[in-house]
Amino acid sequence: MAESTLPQRLKPEEAPEAAAESAPAAGEAAPAAPSKSALKKAAKQKAKAEKAAQRAAQEQAKQAAAQAEDTAVGLYGKLPDNQDLVPATSFAQLSTDHYDKEVTVVARVDNARSQSAKLAFLMLRQKGQKIQAVIAAQEPISRQMVKWTSGLNVNSIVEVTGVVKKPAVPINSATLSDLELHIRKIYLISEAAQQLPMQVKDAERPPPAADTEEVDAEGQPIVTLKTRLDYRVLDLQTETNQAITWISSGVAELFTEFMLKSGARWIFTPKLSGSSSEGGSEVFEVKYFKRLAYLTQSPQLYKQMCIAGDMESVFELGPVFRAEDSNTHRHLTEFTGLDFERTFRHHYHEVLDFAEELLVFILTQLKERYKEQIAVIQKTFPKAGDFRLPKDGKALRLKYMDAIGLLKEAGVDVSEQERFENDLTTAMERQLGQIIREKYDTDFYVLDKFPMAVRPFYTKADPEDPRFSNSYDFFMRGEEIMSGAQRINDVNELEASMIAKGVDPKSEGFQDYLLAFRQGCPPHAGGGLGLNRIVTFFLGLPNIRLATLFPRDPQRLRP
Ligand code: ATP
């Protein structure tokens, strides 16, 4: 409620001081007698004040009388402190089984509408789901209670007790369209401001492709992605975003579940480092007391050091920082990395098989365990439910050169890629995704044996053809979601590879890393996945920011 704006009356302890301030001090001349016009003005002011006081008293009396007549006192208003804790029912639990039963729910006011002095409707929203509530003046429910209810600010949080009824006609604007709540009690738990910077209902439509405000066919505003991200807390309340954030949670859950079941150990590596972890310039510098430190670009070196520390199989979920000035639909400057590293006995394909099973598990289980959320997202983003998985449950694995062949067949100029001068471009990856979808009926596939020239120094070269490497990338809908490889575990080979790639093995930052290999390290391989990308491409979202709680990119550091 707005605080009273009436002037405060003078507190008794303040009065003498105030009087002293207006009295003439000793030795000062007495003030001249007030003029006629001043006296007239003072009398006028006095009369005005008396009238105002009279009006206030009348209003107060009217209110007291109304309250005396109000048969609903105690059934509405601010949530009383001594309220008994009635178990609340969630919207997800509500069904037609609740017809004629009384329930208590805690929800936000999505919309409040007065029909008449005796009838009002509320749309209640809980985690994106909506139910209509109705309040009618019929004893003990009073007109005052109806008026108070219809005046609630949108987005306020309320506790409502009511009887669930079947509405005369299904309420299409509600998620629970077969139910209607007939209000008996309603209390305000937390009040929303009268003016919000954005309405949650306006964020329920997909953002326009261009970042300019637009209106839909009904003239309703469609808020841009920028506005939605600026007011992300409101934006997160839409049914679609509630579901998307559950998919992110699901990816983390399934990755962790698979890893722990396989016997892998959960590790927590530092994100502050004294050197840039993989060389290159894409690293954020931070002030670290009297020197500089760097935010890690991946847990790569630490994962390998854990393998050298006899941990056999490790994984981590954590923030990854990239100082890349890439303003694209799939790049962030901070994202959530899912990393793993494990030893193998004879061939790095032991680890590649494991990684493929991991992804097939995550994607299949997402479809199964998060069916409801996917169906919700599909209403806004139609591709959300159509991610194609390999029918036989085994990932499609092609060699890099096979992919080049497919692109060439489709008439794409891949001359630079054939000369191993450049990696596949984003456009090529996307086209390849399309070709593979048509040819193999899958949106998930793996490319193995990338050219050595396009991979980092710690990658093991292919012993049969050193132009290539024992490295792989995973793709979803033609976009990269994972990079991985067998890593060099022989210290001399590692130093030579560093030199060949222009990385100085003598530099201070690599001493601890190289020491790990000098004392012997088993053969191992691993990979790094981007959680935000998995969610984006699984759901077919147009932009990674839609799958990121509070995105960080070259333009955005808030909220
Ligand atoms: P890209 O070529 O698309 O920029 P990358 O080759 O730099 O990716 P890696 O360094 O191999 O990617 O990182 C491993 C995984 O981490 C990627 O497959 C992707 O899922 C994710 N990833 C990498 N960079 C970003 C980024 N800037 N924003 C979001 N996710 C990223």
XYZ file of C-alpha atoms in Angstrom, residues 70-451:
382
model
C -18.375 -5.512 6.234
C -19.321 -9.140 6.735
C -15.967 -10.291 5.340
C -13.651 -8.736 7.927
C -10.813 -11.215 8.483
C -11.422 -13.018 5.196
C -9.242 -10.680 3.147
C -6.524 -8.083 3.466
C -2.875 -8.339 4.385
C -1.941 -11.874 5.452
C -2.379 -11.880 9.250
C 0.778 -12.694 11.218
C -0.903 -15.338 13.323
C -2.491 -17.176 10.389
C -2.613 -20.988 10.774
C -0.439 -22.679 8.183
C -2.906 -24.405 5.869
C -1.194 -26.825 3.454
C -1.099 -25.246 0.006
C -1.964 -27.142 -3.166
C 0.233 -26.510 -6.209
C -1.362 -25.835 -9.584
C 0.413 -28.916 -10.900
C -1.529 -31.025 -8.376
C -4.928 -29.517 -9.215
C -7.307 -31.561 -11.361
C -10.992 -32.219 -11.923
C -10.777 -34.532 -8.882
C -10.856 -31.317 -6.853
C -14.371 -30.285 -8.037
C -16.378 -28.980 -5.061
C -13.383 -29.296 -2.753
C -11.814 -26.418 -0.883
C -8.136 -25.748 -1.596
C -5.599 -23.126 -0.633
C -3.135 -21.890 -3.233
C -0.306 -19.380 -3.249
C 0.040 -17.608 -6.594
C 0.596 -14.339 -8.391
C -2.186 -12.141 -9.698
C -1.771 -12.343 -13.462
C -4.745 -10.121 -14.080
C -7.556 -8.602 -11.975
C -10.854 -7.528 -13.512
C -13.951 -6.036 -11.916
C -17.196 -7.067 -13.602
C -19.531 -5.161 -11.284
C -19.656 -3.995 -7.662
C -20.560 -7.560 -6.773
C -18.413 -9.632 -9.109
C -14.701 -9.780 -10.001
C -12.314 -12.158 -11.736
C -8.678 -12.858 -11.078
C -6.307 -14.827 -13.238
C -3.879 -16.522 -10.882
C -0.442 -17.619 -12.083
C 1.933 -20.100 -10.491
C 5.219 -21.055 -12.211
C 3.684 -20.022 -15.528
C 0.461 -22.023 -15.109
C -2.823 -20.161 -14.851
C -6.215 -20.701 -13.261
C -9.197 -18.351 -13.170
C -10.611 -17.331 -9.810
C -13.928 -15.614 -9.253
C -15.288 -13.652 -6.325
C -18.964 -12.775 -5.913
C -20.533 -10.698 -3.122
C -22.689 -13.119 -1.230
C -22.540 -13.373 2.545
C -20.092 -13.557 4.153
C -18.275 -12.162 1.095
C -18.918 -8.448 0.993
C -18.800 -5.807 -1.746
C -15.778 -4.376 0.068
C -13.956 -7.695 -0.305
C -14.854 -7.855 -4.021
C -13.623 -4.290 -4.514
C -10.380 -4.964 -2.646
C -9.757 -8.127 -4.682
C -10.354 -6.469 -8.039
C -7.975 -3.665 -7.031
C -4.983 -5.938 -6.435
C -1.913 -4.938 -8.422
C -0.868 -7.299 -11.183
C 1.935 -9.670 -10.101
C 1.151 -9.351 -6.384
C 1.475 -12.644 -4.516
C -1.676 -13.833 -2.758
C -2.856 -16.752 -0.670
C -6.295 -17.805 -1.822
C -8.670 -20.303 -0.284
C -11.581 -21.305 -2.448
C -13.753 -24.069 -3.796
C -12.801 -25.638 -7.124
C -15.719 -25.618 -9.575
C -16.281 -26.625 -13.165
C -16.607 -23.425 -15.211
C -19.693 -23.024 -17.419
C -17.402 -22.979 -20.468
C -13.686 -23.896 -20.537
C -11.518 -20.876 -19.822
C -9.229 -20.758 -22.834
C -6.916 -18.105 -21.442
C -6.103 -20.337 -18.446
C -3.766 -23.335 -18.465
C -6.127 -25.204 -16.151
C -9.102 -24.422 -18.368
C -11.503 -26.932 -16.765
C -11.188 -25.488 -13.284
C -12.333 -22.280 -11.639
C -11.614 -21.246 -8.099
C -14.489 -19.651 -6.157
C -12.788 -17.438 -3.634
C -13.627 -17.652 0.080
C -10.550 -16.003 1.534
C -7.799 -13.976 -0.062
C -4.737 -12.498 1.617
C -1.945 -10.382 0.224
C 1.519 -11.868 0.866
C 3.669 -9.526 -1.236
C 2.474 -6.526 -3.167
C 3.781 -5.705 -6.647
C 4.300 -2.102 -7.734
C 1.443 -0.538 -9.655
C 3.621 0.054 -12.719
C 5.890 -2.753 -13.887
C 8.465 -2.139 -16.653
C 7.105 -5.081 -18.622
C 4.047 -7.281 -18.380
C 4.687 -11.010 -18.048
C 1.866 -11.661 -20.520
C 3.693 -9.580 -23.154
C 6.762 -11.789 -22.780
C 4.679 -14.885 -23.439
C 4.993 -14.515 -27.208
C 8.348 -15.311 -28.902
C 10.561 -12.238 -29.264
C 10.593 -10.651 -32.733
C 13.522 -11.497 -35.015
C 14.648 -7.848 -35.166
C 15.353 -5.975 -31.965
C 12.638 -3.388 -32.586
C 9.388 -3.229 -30.649
C 6.511 -4.702 -32.622
C 2.866 -5.487 -32.105
C 1.146 -8.741 -32.959
C -1.973 -9.239 -35.107
C -4.172 -8.162 -32.181
C -2.145 -5.044 -31.598
C -0.580 -6.468 -28.422
C 3.041 -5.472 -27.883
C 5.722 -8.072 -28.535
C 8.670 -7.227 -26.361
C 12.138 -7.529 -27.852
C 14.718 -9.958 -26.543
C 16.708 -7.020 -25.186
C 13.800 -5.730 -23.093
C 13.030 -9.212 -21.866
C 16.626 -9.788 -20.797
C 16.727 -6.349 -19.135
C 13.741 -7.393 -16.986
C 14.720 -11.031 -16.787
C 13.061 -11.689 -13.415
C 9.659 -10.877 -14.935
C 10.577 -12.704 -18.138
C 11.497 -15.865 -16.215
C 7.915 -16.053 -14.937
C 6.413 -17.021 -18.291
C 5.286 -20.603 -18.744
C 7.829 -21.070 -21.571
C 10.775 -19.822 -19.526
C 9.736 -21.881 -16.542
C 9.909 -24.917 -18.842
C 13.223 -23.915 -20.502
C 14.927 -23.496 -17.139
C 13.705 -26.999 -16.236
C 15.391 -28.354 -19.388
C 18.699 -26.747 -18.301
C 18.258 -28.314 -14.895
C 17.512 -31.629 -16.649
C 20.704 -31.542 -18.728
C 22.804 -30.966 -15.596
C 20.894 -33.702 -13.736
C 21.301 -36.274 -16.542
C 24.981 -35.462 -17.149
C 25.714 -35.861 -13.445
C 23.614 -39.025 -13.164
C 25.387 -40.708 -16.090
C 28.823 -39.696 -14.859
C 28.317 -40.820 -11.267
C 26.801 -44.142 -12.411
C 29.884 -44.730 -14.567
C 32.083 -44.352 -11.482
C 33.397 -40.891 -12.425
C 34.364 -38.458 -9.681
C 32.899 -34.954 -9.421
C 35.688 -32.386 -9.294
C 35.844 -28.666 -8.577
C 38.728 -26.904 -10.274
C 39.751 -23.268 -9.751
C 38.412 -20.585 -12.043
C 41.167 -18.125 -11.199
C 44.528 -18.898 -12.692
C 47.966 -17.310 -12.728
C 48.232 -17.881 -16.478
C 45.892 -18.192 -19.430
C 45.031 -21.889 -19.523
C 45.268 -22.694 -23.198
C 47.231 -19.765 -24.584
C 45.570 -17.348 -26.978
C 44.021 -13.994 -26.326
C 40.451 -14.980 -25.437
C 41.062 -14.626 -21.727
C 39.688 -12.155 -19.182
C 42.286 -10.514 -16.989
C 41.370 -9.700 -13.396
C 43.187 -7.678 -10.811
C 44.575 -10.066 -8.223
C 46.065 -8.048 -5.357
C 49.296 -6.620 -6.778
C 49.355 -8.771 -9.914
C 47.096 -10.036 -12.662
C 45.141 -13.271 -12.734
C 42.978 -14.822 -15.465
C 39.530 -16.383 -15.565
C 39.853 -19.930 -16.871
C 38.677 -20.618 -20.432
C 38.046 -24.279 -19.574
C 39.045 -26.764 -16.877
C 41.178 -28.563 -19.501
C 44.590 -28.449 -17.838
C 43.181 -29.197 -14.373
C 41.152 -32.182 -15.605
C 44.331 -33.640 -17.076
C 46.264 -32.920 -13.894
C 43.589 -34.878 -11.987
C 44.139 -37.820 -14.358
C 47.880 -37.528 -13.664
C 46.858 -37.508 -9.987
C 45.409 -41.031 -10.433
C 41.731 -40.011 -10.435
C 40.970 -42.161 -13.521
C 37.629 -40.596 -14.461
C 36.527 -37.094 -13.548
C 33.810 -34.611 -14.452
C 32.850 -31.057 -13.630
C 29.992 -28.595 -14.150
C 31.125 -25.019 -13.881
C 31.460 -21.562 -15.394
C 33.693 -21.123 -18.425
C 34.892 -17.661 -19.464
C 35.711 -16.574 -23.017
C 36.827 -13.046 -23.854
C 35.608 -13.437 -27.427
C 33.966 -10.423 -29.000
C 31.527 -12.745 -30.797
C 28.053 -11.291 -31.116
C 26.323 -14.381 -32.480
C 23.292 -16.518 -31.684
C 25.521 -19.149 -29.995
C 28.377 -17.360 -28.211
C 28.427 -16.108 -24.637
C 31.341 -14.691 -22.679
C 30.405 -16.881 -19.709
C 28.687 -20.238 -20.136
C 28.177 -23.417 -18.164
C 30.662 -26.078 -19.152
C 30.116 -29.812 -18.703
C 33.547 -31.381 -18.794
C 34.863 -34.901 -18.421
C 38.180 -36.701 -18.768
C 38.936 -40.421 -18.440
C 41.726 -42.883 -18.938
C 41.583 -45.624 -21.563
C 43.564 -48.783 -22.071
C 44.123 -49.334 -25.791
C 42.312 -46.832 -27.990
C 40.749 -43.393 -27.559
C 37.550 -44.751 -29.108
C 36.867 -46.340 -25.693
C 36.296 -42.771 -24.473
C 34.543 -41.660 -27.666
C 32.066 -44.572 -27.293
C 31.478 -43.459 -23.691
C 30.850 -39.841 -24.744
C 28.401 -40.893 -27.446
C 26.477 -43.020 -24.949
C 26.441 -40.051 -22.589
C 24.845 -37.766 -25.172
C 22.340 -40.375 -26.381
C 21.372 -40.907 -22.713
C 20.942 -37.179 -22.024
C 18.910 -36.510 -25.189
C 16.689 -39.596 -24.900
C 15.996 -39.040 -21.220
C 15.250 -35.351 -21.762
C 12.519 -36.397 -24.200
C 11.156 -38.863 -21.703
C 11.456 -37.134 -18.355
C 10.674 -33.616 -19.560
C 7.794 -34.364 -21.953
C 5.468 -31.848 -20.307
C 8.000 -29.032 -20.379
C 8.845 -29.749 -24.020
C 5.139 -29.629 -24.934
C 4.858 -26.217 -23.241
C 7.931 -24.818 -25.050
C 6.647 -26.163 -28.359
C 3.680 -23.766 -28.143
C 6.128 -20.862 -28.542
C 9.044 -22.542 -30.309
C 7.570 -25.189 -32.631
C 10.872 -27.030 -33.190
C 11.164 -27.914 -29.497
C 9.628 -31.346 -29.843
C 11.093 -32.499 -33.127
C 14.734 -33.215 -32.242
C 15.636 -36.386 -34.123
C 17.688 -39.047 -32.400
C 19.301 -42.029 -34.101
C 16.659 -44.768 -34.257
C 19.006 -47.580 -33.179
C 20.115 -45.634 -30.095
C 23.675 -45.386 -31.438
C 25.244 -42.100 -32.442
C 26.104 -41.553 -36.104
C 29.908 -41.218 -36.358
C 31.546 -39.893 -39.504
C 35.127 -38.880 -40.227
C 35.883 -35.210 -40.835
C 36.862 -36.032 -44.426
C 33.511 -37.835 -44.960
C 31.782 -34.616 -43.918
C 33.921 -32.646 -46.379
C 32.855 -35.159 -49.033
C 29.150 -34.644 -48.238
C 29.527 -30.870 -48.459
C 31.443 -31.144 -51.717
C 28.709 -33.337 -53.169
C 26.236 -30.613 -52.261
C 28.319 -28.112 -54.239
C 29.946 -26.313 -51.283
C 33.434 -24.877 -51.851
C 35.561 -26.686 -49.247
C 38.970 -26.126 -50.840
C 40.439 -24.431 -47.725
C 39.124 -27.201 -45.494
C 40.604 -29.864 -47.775
C 43.984 -28.158 -47.499
C 43.536 -28.195 -43.685
C 43.938 -24.439 -43.531
C 40.622 -23.742 -41.813
C 38.034 -25.490 -39.668
C 34.476 -25.835 -40.954
C 32.660 -22.505 -40.911
C 29.378 -22.071 -39.017
C 27.501 -21.960 -42.347
C 29.151 -25.209 -43.457
C 28.318 -26.877 -40.142
C 24.685 -25.857 -40.508
C 24.483 -27.083 -44.080
C 26.088 -30.348 -43.060
C 23.441 -30.675 -40.342
C 20.744 -30.330 -42.980
C 22.389 -32.893 -45.292
C 22.806 -35.385 -42.434
C 19.191 -34.904 -41.273
C 17.947 -35.718 -44.760
C 20.346 -38.590 -45.372
C 20.525 -40.240 -41.931
C 17.380 -38.939 -40.195
C 19.234 -37.684 -37.118
C 19.948 -34.283 -35.542
C 22.771 -35.647 -33.399
C 26.060 -36.837 -34.899
C 29.799 -36.992 -34.341
C 32.740 -36.067 -36.529
C 36.025 -37.809 -35.770
C 39.602 -37.230 -36.947
C 39.875 -33.464 -37.378
C 42.988 -32.039 -39.023
